[in-house]
Tab-separated table of C-alpha atoms in Angstrom:
chain	number	residue	atom	x	y	z
A	1	MET	CA	1.855	-2.056	24.805
A	2	LYS	CA	2.842	1.380	26.068
A	3	PRO	CA	2.168	3.808	23.212
A	4	ILE	CA	2.197	6.972	25.324
A	5	ILE	CA	5.845	6.496	26.233
A	6	ASN	CA	7.436	3.920	23.966
A	7	ILE	CA	5.813	4.752	20.657
A	8	LYS	CA	5.965	8.479	21.274
A	9	TYR	CA	9.587	8.097	22.295
A	10	ALA	CA	10.373	6.104	19.190
A	11	PHE	CA	8.545	8.633	17.014
A	12	ALA	CA	10.293	11.613	18.593
A	13	LEU	CA	13.647	9.897	18.242
A	14	SER	CA	12.826	9.031	14.646
A	15	VAL	CA	11.934	12.623	13.833
A	16	SER	CA	15.149	13.797	15.465
A	17	LEU	CA	17.122	11.346	13.363
A	18	ILE	CA	15.384	12.603	10.242
A	19	PHE	CA	16.488	16.141	10.985
A	20	ILE	CA	19.968	15.367	12.260
A	21	GLY	CA	21.125	12.520	10.042
A	22	SER	CA	19.280	12.843	6.765
A	23	CYS	CA	20.574	11.767	3.404
A	24	LYS	CA	20.071	13.667	0.153
A	25	LYS	CA	16.801	12.029	-0.796
A	26	GLU	CA	15.244	13.295	2.460
A	27	ASP	CA	16.455	16.883	2.200
A	28	LYS	CA	13.314	18.368	0.645
A	29	PHE	CA	11.164	17.294	3.588
A	30	LEU	CA	13.774	18.527	6.039
A	31	ASP	CA	14.183	21.884	4.366
A	32	THR	CA	10.470	22.597	4.702
A	33	LYS	CA	10.093	21.138	8.219
A	34	PRO	CA	12.893	22.691	10.336
A	35	ASN	CA	11.060	22.232	13.641
A	36	GLN	CA	10.220	18.707	14.778
A	37	ASN	CA	7.035	20.026	16.422
A	38	LEU	CA	5.881	21.017	12.932
A	39	ALA	CA	6.923	17.728	11.344
A	40	ILE	CA	3.455	16.877	10.127
A	41	PRO	CA	3.360	15.746	6.489
A	42	SER	CA	1.148	18.005	4.384
A	43	SER	CA	1.859	16.905	0.808
A	44	LEU	CA	2.637	13.807	-1.222
A	45	ASN	CA	6.254	14.923	-1.420
A	46	ASP	CA	6.381	15.023	2.365
A	47	LEU	CA	5.108	11.434	2.464
A	48	VAL	CA	7.619	10.323	-0.168
A	49	ASN	CA	10.511	11.838	1.741
A	50	LEU	CA	9.224	10.355	4.981
A	51	LEU	CA	9.175	6.889	3.375
A	52	ASN	CA	12.687	7.469	2.077
A	53	ASN	CA	14.091	7.750	5.600
A	54	GLU	CA	16.369	4.704	5.633
A	55	THR	CA	17.291	5.328	9.266
A	56	ILE	CA	13.746	4.383	10.222
A	57	PHE	CA	12.585	1.917	7.598
A	58	ASN	CA	15.751	0.035	6.629
A	59	ARG	CA	18.886	0.512	8.680
A	60	GLY	CA	18.820	-1.618	11.816
A	61	ALA	CA	15.050	-1.871	11.476
A	62	ASP	CA	14.629	-5.629	11.815
A	63	PRO	CA	14.536	-7.455	15.176
A	64	ALA	CA	17.723	-9.367	15.972
A	65	LEU	CA	17.023	-11.233	19.222
A	66	GLY	CA	16.084	-14.306	17.196
A	67	GLU	CA	19.382	-14.215	15.343
A	68	ILE	CA	21.270	-14.003	18.646
A	69	SER	CA	19.270	-16.993	19.889
A	70	SER	CA	19.872	-19.120	16.791
A	71	ASP	CA	22.772	-21.445	16.019
A	72	ASP	CA	24.330	-19.301	13.290
A	73	PHE	CA	27.323	-18.362	15.461
A	74	ASN	CA	29.164	-18.878	18.747
A	75	VAL	CA	30.808	-16.550	21.223
A	76	ALA	CA	34.105	-17.526	22.843
A	77	ASP	CA	34.274	-17.673	26.641
A	78	ILE	CA	36.786	-14.839	26.743
A	79	ILE	CA	34.417	-12.606	24.744
A	80	TYR	CA	31.114	-13.440	26.448
A	81	PRO	CA	31.654	-11.154	29.504
A	82	ASN	CA	32.596	-8.299	27.154
A	83	LEU	CA	29.280	-8.158	25.317
A	84	SER	CA	27.823	-4.686	25.734
A	85	LEU	CA	24.469	-5.643	27.214
A	86	ASN	CA	23.064	-8.121	29.696
A	87	LEU	CA	20.287	-8.470	27.134
A	88	GLU	CA	22.771	-9.980	24.673
A	89	ARG	CA	24.216	-12.413	27.222
A	90	ASN	CA	20.767	-13.452	28.441
A	91	THR	CA	19.453	-13.941	24.917
A	92	TYR	CA	22.515	-15.899	23.798
A	93	THR	CA	22.002	-18.401	26.635
A	94	TRP	CA	18.172	-18.528	26.365
A	95	GLN	CA	17.490	-17.191	29.849
A	96	LYS	CA	13.903	-16.917	31.007
A	97	THR	CA	14.511	-13.280	31.914
A	98	LEU	CA	16.141	-11.163	29.210
A	99	TYR	CA	15.692	-7.554	30.292
A	100	ASP	CA	16.976	-5.546	33.217
A	101	ALA	CA	16.833	-1.987	34.494
A	102	THR	CA	19.955	-1.014	32.551
A	103	PHE	CA	18.220	-1.404	29.189
A	104	THR	CA	14.586	-0.326	29.133
A	105	GLN	CA	14.133	0.647	25.478
A	106	ILE	CA	14.038	-2.628	23.534
A	107	PRO	CA	14.724	-1.827	19.852
A	108	ASP	CA	13.429	-5.203	18.661
A	109	TRP	CA	10.004	-4.094	19.906
A	110	ASN	CA	10.230	-0.313	19.513
A	111	ASN	CA	11.686	-0.113	16.002
A	112	PRO	CA	8.934	-2.151	14.284
A	113	TYR	CA	6.240	-0.253	16.186
A	114	ALA	CA	7.820	3.066	15.145
A	115	ILE	CA	7.625	1.882	11.516
A	116	ILE	CA	4.002	0.846	12.073
A	117	TYR	CA	3.246	4.271	13.549
A	118	TYR	CA	4.754	6.028	10.546
A	119	SER	CA	2.894	3.724	8.174
A	120	ASN	CA	-0.406	4.511	9.888
A	121	VAL	CA	0.306	8.248	9.750
A	122	ILE	CA	0.982	7.945	6.028
A	123	LEU	CA	-2.145	5.899	5.355
A	124	GLU	CA	-4.297	8.386	7.292
A	125	THR	CA	-2.720	11.460	5.706
A	126	LEU	CA	-2.747	10.218	2.126
A	127	PRO	CA	-6.449	10.796	1.329
A	128	LYS	CA	-6.176	14.357	2.683
A	129	VAL	CA	-3.281	15.466	0.486
A	130	SER	CA	-3.677	13.563	-2.796
A	131	THR	CA	-5.622	14.530	-5.907
A	132	PRO	CA	-6.878	12.416	-8.826
A	133	ALA	CA	-4.029	13.749	-10.955
A	134	GLN	CA	-1.550	12.261	-8.473
A	135	GLN	CA	-3.163	8.829	-8.263
A	136	THR	CA	-0.153	6.821	-9.464
A	137	LEU	CA	2.159	8.369	-6.885
A	138	ALA	CA	-0.496	8.106	-4.178
A	139	ASP	CA	-0.932	4.397	-4.946
A	140	GLN	CA	2.805	3.782	-4.646
A	141	ILE	CA	2.932	5.620	-1.319
A	142	LYS	CA	0.003	3.587	0.000
A	143	GLY	CA	1.590	0.367	-1.244
A	144	ALA	CA	4.869	1.174	0.501
A	145	ALA	CA	3.145	1.994	3.805
A	146	LEU	CA	1.156	-1.250	3.682
A	147	PHE	CA	4.304	-3.240	2.866
A	148	TYR	CA	6.218	-1.716	5.781
A	149	ARG	CA	3.353	-2.273	8.198
A	150	GLY	CA	2.895	-5.910	7.193
A	151	TYR	CA	6.642	-6.553	7.192
A	152	SER	CA	7.016	-5.053	10.673
A	153	TYR	CA	4.158	-7.065	12.140
A	154	TYR	CA	5.602	-10.226	10.638
A	155	ASN	CA	8.970	-9.502	12.260
A	156	LEU	CA	7.237	-8.865	15.578
A	157	VAL	CA	5.321	-12.161	15.623
A	158	GLN	CA	8.468	-14.064	14.650
A	159	THR	CA	10.163	-12.564	17.701
A	160	PHE	CA	7.494	-12.091	20.366
A	161	ALA	CA	4.922	-14.807	19.609
A	162	LEU	CA	5.140	-18.581	19.575
A	163	PRO	CA	5.393	-20.372	16.211
A	164	TYR	CA	2.233	-20.661	14.143
A	165	ASN	CA	0.096	-23.750	14.685
A	166	ALA	CA	-2.809	-23.930	12.237
A	167	GLY	CA	-4.901	-26.019	14.605
A	168	ASN	CA	-4.501	-23.649	17.546
A	169	ALA	CA	-3.650	-20.229	16.081
A	170	THR	CA	-6.730	-18.535	17.510
A	171	ASN	CA	-5.600	-19.494	21.017
A	172	ILE	CA	-1.981	-18.359	20.681
A	173	PRO	CA	-1.286	-14.748	21.694
A	174	GLY	CA	0.228	-12.634	18.949
A	175	VAL	CA	1.127	-8.957	19.311
A	176	PRO	CA	-1.007	-5.806	19.684
A	177	ILE	CA	-2.332	-4.726	16.283
A	178	ARG	CA	-2.398	-0.969	15.778
A	179	LEU	CA	-4.212	0.268	12.667
A	180	THR	CA	-4.350	3.896	13.752
A	181	SER	CA	-1.776	6.541	14.638
A	182	ASP	CA	-3.771	7.486	17.758
A	183	LEU	CA	-1.219	7.094	20.532
A	184	ASN	CA	-3.974	6.889	23.128
A	185	SER	CA	-5.297	3.692	21.601
A	186	ARG	CA	-4.060	0.772	23.657
A	187	PRO	CA	-4.991	-2.536	22.054
A	188	GLN	CA	-4.333	-5.828	23.802
A	189	ARG	CA	-2.567	-8.701	22.077
A	190	SER	CA	-4.434	-10.111	19.096
A	191	ASN	CA	-4.415	-13.848	18.600
A	192	LEU	CA	-1.854	-15.229	16.186
A	193	ALA	CA	-4.428	-16.102	13.514
A	194	ASP	CA	-5.653	-12.507	13.396
A	195	CYS	CA	-2.090	-11.186	13.306
A	196	TYR	CA	-1.222	-13.241	10.255
A	197	LYS	CA	-4.540	-12.358	8.638
A	198	GLN	CA	-3.662	-8.660	8.965
A	199	ILE	CA	-0.073	-9.181	7.817
A	200	ILE	CA	-1.071	-11.064	4.685
A	201	ALA	CA	-3.893	-8.623	3.890
A	202	ASP	CA	-1.518	-5.640	4.070
A	203	ILE	CA	1.089	-7.197	1.833
A	204	LYS	CA	-1.392	-8.590	-0.675
A	205	GLN	CA	-2.930	-5.155	-1.032
A	206	SER	CA	0.512	-3.589	-1.483
A	207	ILE	CA	1.341	-5.754	-4.505
A	208	ILE	CA	-1.128	-4.086	-6.856
A	209	LEU	CA	0.022	-0.625	-5.769
A	210	LEU	CA	3.799	-0.964	-5.793
A	211	PRO	CA	6.037	-0.542	-8.858
A	212	VAL	CA	7.701	-3.550	-10.464
A	213	VAL	CA	11.089	-1.818	-10.319
A	214	PRO	CA	11.782	0.500	-7.369
A	215	LYS	CA	14.002	3.543	-7.698
A	216	LEU	CA	16.195	2.295	-4.856
A	217	LYS	CA	16.988	-1.105	-3.355
A	218	THR	CA	15.748	0.207	-0.011
A	219	GLN	CA	12.230	0.694	-1.377
A	220	PRO	CA	9.570	-2.032	-1.668
A	221	SER	CA	8.346	-3.341	-5.005
A	222	GLN	CA	5.997	-5.958	-6.425
A	223	PRO	CA	8.756	-8.619	-6.480
A	224	ALA	CA	9.666	-7.763	-2.869
A	225	ALA	CA	6.055	-8.077	-1.715
A	226	ASN	CA	5.603	-11.406	-3.497
A	227	ALA	CA	8.886	-12.682	-2.027
A	228	LEU	CA	7.816	-11.569	1.444
A	229	LEU	CA	4.532	-13.444	1.084
A	230	ALA	CA	6.502	-16.522	-0.025
A	231	ARG	CA	8.609	-16.201	3.145
A	232	ILE	CA	5.510	-15.848	5.317
A	233	GLU	CA	3.627	-18.762	3.749
A	234	LEU	CA	6.719	-20.948	4.161
A	235	ALA	CA	6.754	-20.084	7.879
A	236	LEU	CA	3.051	-20.979	8.054
A	237	GLY	CA	3.636	-24.299	6.313
A	238	ASP	CA	1.424	-23.472	3.309
A	239	TYR	CA	3.863	-24.689	0.662
A	240	SER	CA	1.453	-24.345	-2.246
A	241	GLU	CA	0.916	-20.648	-1.548
A	242	ALA	CA	4.617	-20.099	-0.825
A	243	LEU	CA	5.441	-21.599	-4.216
A	244	ASN	CA	2.881	-19.397	-5.963
A	245	TYR	CA	4.359	-16.247	-4.472
A	246	ALA	CA	7.941	-17.358	-5.122
A	247	ASN	CA	7.077	-17.914	-8.783
A	248	ALA	CA	5.292	-14.548	-8.945
A	249	CYS	CA	8.426	-12.857	-7.613
A	250	LEU	CA	10.797	-14.660	-9.985
A	251	ALA	CA	8.546	-13.941	-12.962
A	252	LYS	CA	9.314	-10.239	-12.482
A	253	TYR	CA	12.771	-10.339	-10.929
A	254	SER	CA	15.043	-13.375	-10.987
A	255	SER	CA	18.600	-12.007	-11.136
A	256	LEU	CA	21.285	-13.790	-9.136
A	257	THR	CA	24.757	-12.548	-8.271
A	258	ASP	CA	27.578	-14.563	-9.812
A	259	TYR	CA	30.076	-14.978	-6.987
A	260	ASN	CA	32.833	-15.299	-9.578
A	261	LYS	CA	32.303	-11.617	-10.377
A	262	LEU	CA	32.559	-10.331	-6.811
A	263	THR	CA	35.756	-8.341	-7.141
A	264	THR	CA	35.464	-5.554	-4.554
A	265	PRO	CA	34.571	-7.123	-1.200
A	266	SER	CA	34.939	-5.153	2.008
A	267	THR	CA	36.277	-6.599	5.241
A	268	THR	CA	32.750	-7.163	6.543
A	269	GLY	CA	30.599	-7.696	3.454
A	270	LEU	CA	30.456	-9.209	-0.013
A	271	SER	CA	30.433	-5.958	-1.928
A	272	LYS	CA	30.727	-2.195	-1.601
A	273	THR	CA	27.621	-1.802	-3.767
A	274	TYR	CA	24.174	-3.358	-3.609
A	275	LEU	CA	24.179	-6.887	-4.995
A	276	GLU	CA	22.205	-7.638	-8.129
A	277	GLU	CA	20.072	-10.245	-6.360
A	278	ASP	CA	19.083	-7.870	-3.565
A	279	ILE	CA	15.354	-7.178	-3.997
A	280	TYR	CA	14.655	-5.223	-0.814
A	281	HIS	CA	17.452	-4.002	1.438
A	282	SER	CA	17.201	-3.858	5.226
A	283	THR	CA	19.430	-4.803	8.149
A	284	LEU	CA	19.211	-6.231	11.654
A	285	ASN	CA	19.338	-4.139	14.775
A	286	ASN	CA	23.061	-3.810	15.439
A	287	TYR	CA	24.000	-5.495	18.712
A	288	SER	CA	27.648	-5.725	19.769
A	289	VAL	CA	27.585	-9.515	19.492
A	290	PHE	CA	27.361	-9.126	15.705
A	291	SER	CA	30.862	-7.680	15.501
A	292	ARG	CA	33.061	-10.081	13.561
A	293	THR	CA	35.620	-9.907	16.377
A	294	PHE	CA	32.984	-10.983	18.921
A	295	ASN	CA	31.555	-14.084	17.267
A	296	TYR	CA	32.697	-16.999	15.157
A	297	VAL	CA	31.159	-19.764	13.052
A	298	ASN	CA	31.724	-23.368	14.032
A	299	PRO	CA	34.628	-24.749	11.922
A	300	SER	CA	32.688	-27.983	11.385
A	301	PHE	CA	29.968	-25.942	9.681
A	302	VAL	CA	32.437	-24.168	7.396
A	303	ALA	CA	33.832	-27.583	6.466
A	304	LEU	CA	30.462	-28.445	4.901
A	305	TYR	CA	31.239	-26.170	1.933
A	306	ASP	CA	32.896	-27.869	-1.039
A	307	VAL	CA	36.399	-26.720	-1.930
A	308	ASN	CA	35.024	-25.374	-5.218
A	309	ASP	CA	32.147	-23.572	-3.510
A	310	LEU	CA	33.064	-19.872	-3.520
A	311	ARG	CA	30.958	-19.269	-0.437
A	312	LYS	CA	33.677	-20.962	1.585
A	313	THR	CA	36.068	-18.099	0.903
A	314	LYS	CA	33.605	-15.277	0.190
A	315	LEU	CA	31.501	-15.685	3.340
A	316	PHE	CA	34.272	-16.429	5.836
A	317	THR	CA	37.691	-15.205	6.804
A	318	ILE	CA	40.325	-16.257	9.315
A	319	LEU	CA	41.837	-13.559	11.488
A	320	SER	CA	45.533	-13.875	12.209
A	321	ASN	CA	46.429	-16.864	14.402
A	322	GLN	CA	42.763	-17.736	14.976
A	323	ALA	CA	42.147	-20.635	12.611
A	324	GLN	CA	39.765	-22.212	15.115
A	325	TYR	CA	37.486	-19.148	14.857
A	326	PRO	CA	36.193	-18.588	11.284
A	327	ARG	CA	34.538	-15.168	11.010
A	328	PHE	CA	31.510	-14.393	8.875
A	329	VAL	CA	32.115	-11.543	6.416
A	330	GLY	CA	29.378	-12.314	3.900
A	331	SER	CA	26.768	-9.658	4.638
A	332	TYR	CA	24.943	-8.110	1.683
A	333	ASP	CA	25.004	-4.741	3.452
A	334	ILE	CA	27.345	-1.989	2.273
A	335	ARG	CA	27.607	-0.398	5.745
A	336	SER	CA	28.900	-3.447	7.595
A	337	LEU	CA	25.557	-4.228	9.242
A	338	LYS	CA	23.960	-7.667	9.084
A	339	TYR	CA	21.702	-7.902	6.028
A	340	SER	CA	18.166	-9.136	6.717
A	341	GLY	CA	16.375	-8.045	3.572
A	342	ILE	CA	14.891	-10.027	0.714
A	343	ALA	CA	17.000	-11.446	-2.108
A	344	THR	CA	16.408	-13.854	-4.963
A	345	ASP	CA	18.645	-16.564	-3.493
A	346	GLU	CA	16.117	-16.991	-0.676
A	347	VAL	CA	13.269	-17.086	-3.209
A	348	TYR	CA	14.923	-19.849	-5.259
A	349	LEU	CA	15.414	-21.839	-2.064
A	350	ILE	CA	11.754	-21.382	-1.112
A	351	LYS	CA	10.757	-22.547	-4.577
A	352	ALA	CA	13.052	-25.561	-4.351
A	353	GLU	CA	11.744	-26.596	-0.926
A	354	CYS	CA	8.100	-26.213	-1.907
A	355	LEU	CA	8.593	-28.234	-5.087
A	356	ALA	CA	10.300	-30.970	-3.111
A	357	ARG	CA	7.456	-31.044	-0.609
A	358	SER	CA	5.029	-31.492	-3.513
A	359	ASN	CA	7.222	-34.382	-4.695
A	360	ASP	CA	8.390	-32.567	-7.843
A	361	ILE	CA	11.965	-33.743	-7.336
A	362	ASP	CA	13.285	-32.710	-10.760
A	363	GLY	CA	11.775	-29.249	-10.470
A	364	ALA	CA	13.136	-28.844	-6.955
A	365	MET	CA	16.676	-29.735	-7.932
A	366	SER	CA	16.484	-27.522	-11.013
A	367	ALA	CA	15.583	-24.512	-8.837
A	368	LEU	CA	18.402	-25.368	-6.426
A	369	ASN	CA	20.939	-25.786	-9.226
A	370	THR	CA	19.959	-22.447	-10.758
A	371	LEU	CA	21.197	-20.856	-7.545
A	372	LEU	CA	24.237	-23.015	-6.823
A	373	ILE	CA	25.861	-22.672	-10.234
A	374	LYS	CA	26.263	-18.971	-9.392
A	375	ARG	CA	28.198	-19.902	-6.250
A	376	TRP	CA	30.803	-22.326	-7.583
A	377	LYS	CA	34.063	-21.837	-9.427
A	378	PRO	CA	33.758	-21.985	-13.237
A	379	ASN	CA	33.481	-25.445	-14.782
A	380	THR	CA	33.458	-27.201	-11.399
A	381	PHE	CA	29.773	-27.411	-10.579
A	382	ILE	CA	28.099	-30.783	-10.982
A	383	PRO	CA	24.303	-30.348	-10.795
A	384	PHE	CA	22.718	-31.792	-7.688
A	385	SER	CA	20.267	-34.650	-8.066
A	386	ALA	CA	18.018	-36.537	-5.664
A	387	SER	CA	16.587	-40.024	-5.682
A	388	LYS	CA	13.490	-39.338	-3.573
A	389	GLN	CA	11.662	-36.637	-1.656
A	390	ASP	CA	13.562	-36.972	1.632
A	391	ASP	CA	16.870	-36.850	-0.205
A	392	ALA	CA	15.832	-33.681	-2.050
A	393	LEU	CA	14.553	-31.986	1.121
A	394	ASN	CA	17.705	-32.821	3.055
A	395	LYS	CA	19.906	-31.330	0.348
A	396	ILE	CA	17.755	-28.230	-0.061
A	397	LEU	CA	17.534	-27.536	3.668
A	398	LEU	CA	21.280	-27.936	4.037
A	399	GLU	CA	21.903	-25.506	1.193
A	400	ARG	CA	19.383	-23.117	2.722
A	401	ARG	CA	21.371	-23.304	5.944
A	402	LYS	CA	24.639	-22.606	4.119
A	403	GLU	CA	23.281	-19.854	1.874
A	404	LEU	CA	21.234	-17.813	4.352
A	405	LEU	CA	23.652	-17.703	7.270
A	406	PHE	CA	23.445	-14.560	9.412
A	407	ARG	CA	20.403	-13.218	7.557
A	408	GLY	CA	17.952	-13.260	10.481
A	409	LEU	CA	16.119	-16.237	8.952
A	410	ARG	CA	17.511	-19.137	10.949
A	411	TRP	CA	15.308	-18.445	13.994
A	412	THR	CA	12.155	-18.793	11.912
A	413	ASP	CA	13.542	-21.922	10.249
A	414	LEU	CA	14.193	-23.509	13.633
A	415	ARG	CA	10.683	-22.586	14.787
A	416	ARG	CA	8.966	-24.050	11.728
A	417	LEU	CA	11.174	-27.116	11.226
A	418	ASN	CA	10.939	-28.124	14.888
A	419	ARG	CA	7.350	-29.145	14.156
A	420	ASP	CA	8.722	-32.067	12.109
A	421	PRO	CA	10.696	-34.603	14.197
A	422	ARG	CA	12.915	-35.311	11.167
A	423	TYR	CA	14.338	-31.785	11.280
A	424	ALA	CA	13.932	-30.790	14.922
A	425	VAL	CA	17.091	-29.448	16.545
A	426	GLN	CA	18.054	-29.232	20.194
A	427	LEU	CA	20.331	-26.224	20.575
A	428	ALA	CA	23.175	-26.264	23.090
A	429	ARG	CA	25.796	-23.744	24.140
A	430	VAL	CA	28.650	-24.057	26.608
A	431	VAL	CA	29.794	-20.926	28.408
A	432	GLY	CA	32.561	-21.594	30.883
A	433	ASN	CA	31.552	-24.721	32.765
A	434	THR	CA	27.834	-24.277	32.153
A	435	THR	CA	25.839	-25.911	29.371
A	436	TYR	CA	22.664	-24.171	28.216
A	437	MET	CA	19.955	-25.987	26.246
A	438	LEU	CA	17.011	-24.969	24.095
A	439	PRO	CA	14.847	-27.998	23.213
A	440	PRO	CA	12.575	-28.029	20.149
A	441	ASN	CA	9.233	-26.263	20.631
A	442	ASP	CA	10.318	-24.744	23.930
A	443	PRO	CA	8.288	-21.725	25.182
A	444	ARG	CA	11.513	-19.680	24.921
A	445	TYR	CA	11.038	-19.652	21.151
A	446	ALA	CA	8.985	-16.536	21.898
A	447	MET	CA	10.891	-13.631	23.447
A	448	PRO	CA	9.280	-12.020	26.483
A	449	ILE	CA	7.316	-8.843	25.891
A	450	PRO	CA	9.372	-5.883	27.224
A	451	ASP	CA	8.717	-5.417	30.929
A	452	ASN	CA	7.541	-1.807	30.672
A	453	GLU	CA	4.872	-2.810	28.167
A	454	ILE	CA	3.544	-5.361	30.642
A	455	SER	CA	3.658	-2.941	33.572
A	456	PHE	CA	1.915	-0.009	31.942
A	457	GLU	CA	-0.434	-1.662	29.465
A	458	GLY	CA	-1.415	-4.831	31.289
A	459	ILE	CA	-0.975	-7.081	28.271
A	460	THR	CA	-0.233	-10.745	28.861
A	461	GLN	CA	3.359	-11.948	29.092
A	462	ASN	CA	4.781	-14.914	27.211
A	463	PRO	CA	5.405	-17.966	29.409
A	464	ARG	CA	9.116	-18.805	29.580
C-alpha cells in the first residue's frame, strides 16, 4: 500500500470535502476548524462531527467494482464505448488488467482506506479528550469507529482478495491491515484468516458500545453491527453464527417496508425518504455505468417476478420505446445513488437461508414469508412452502437474487455460492462480436491491487 501518497491524498481530499461540502450536522466542527492544516480533533464534539461526515463514511463509500463485475445488469453495445472510464469497460468484461494511466486514484481502494484512517485517528484521539463524565458518548464514538473500520476492511477483502476458504485461509493474501494513523507505517498484506479475525473483532467490540437506536440512518447501531456480522458469517459459510447474529439484529430491529405503502417514489429510487427497513445507510461508489440510461436488467430476469409481486413494478421501469431494456429504479437511496447499506430484508433472507441449511424447513419458509408478504399486492400472497431442504434453498436463493438486486451483494454471493457445484454460475457477456467468460472460482474474482500500490509499496499482486 502507498500511505504517503494515496492515504494522505484521500485524507486531504476528505478534509477539503468536509470544509467545502458540509451539511448542518457537521457545521460545529467546521466553524471551529477553518483551516484544514488545523483540522485536528481536540474534543469529543470534534470526533462526533467528524463521524457525521456522510461524504466520507456513507455516500459513495462502498467499493463497486464487484457490482460492475456481477450479473445484476447488462450494458448495450451502443452504450459500452460511452462508459466514462476504461476501468469500467475492463471490469465489465473481466479483463486481467483493469487500470491504466488515465485513472490512477482507485476509489474502491482509496475510499475504504480513508475511512480506516479516520477511524484510527478517532480511536487514538479518544482517550486524550474524554473524561469519565463523558463515558457514554465516548463509548458510542469508539463503537462507531470500530464499526466503520471493520466494515471497510470487509468491503476491501470482498473486492481485492480471493473468496474465503476455511482450509486455506492462512495461505490466501488479504489486504494490508492498518491499526494506526501513522502514515509512515507500511504493512504488507495480511493473510485472509487474519483479516477476517480483525474484522470480526472490531465489529463484535462495537456492538456493546453502540446505541440500539441511532439518531440517523447513516450512523451505526447495535442492530446494524449484528446484521453486518450475519452478512460476514454468511460469506464465510458459518451458517450457525450467521443465524445467531441475524436473530440478534431482528430481536432489536425487525421493521419491514410494506411496498403497498410506497406512494412517493422518485425516478431512480423507491422513496424520497429513508425506508423503514433501512438499518444502516450507505451507497456504492458512483461509476457512470450505474446510470439507469447506461445499463439494463435482462428481461428474462424481470419475468421471474409474479404479476402480483410489487417488486416487478416498483424496482423496474421501461423507458419510452425500449421495452427490451428494463431499467432498475429500486434503490433505497434518496440521492439517486446505488444503495449498499444494511436493511432488514437482507437479514430475513440470511435467517431463512441459514435455517434451511440446518434443515429447519418450516422455520426457513416462515422467515421468507415474513418478508415476501410485504412485497405483494393485498390479499394475493400465498405463503411459500418447501418439501425438502434443496427445494427450500432454491426458493430462498432465488428470492435473495430478486430482492437484493443492485445492492453490491451479488458479487459476494457469486463468490461464496461458487464453492457449491449446485449453485455455481459461469458468467458470460457479449460485447459486439466478442464473448467474455468468467468461470466459477476464477482468479479474477479478486480485483487487482491498484498498480501504484504495487509499485511504491512492493506488496504482492493478485494473480489474474
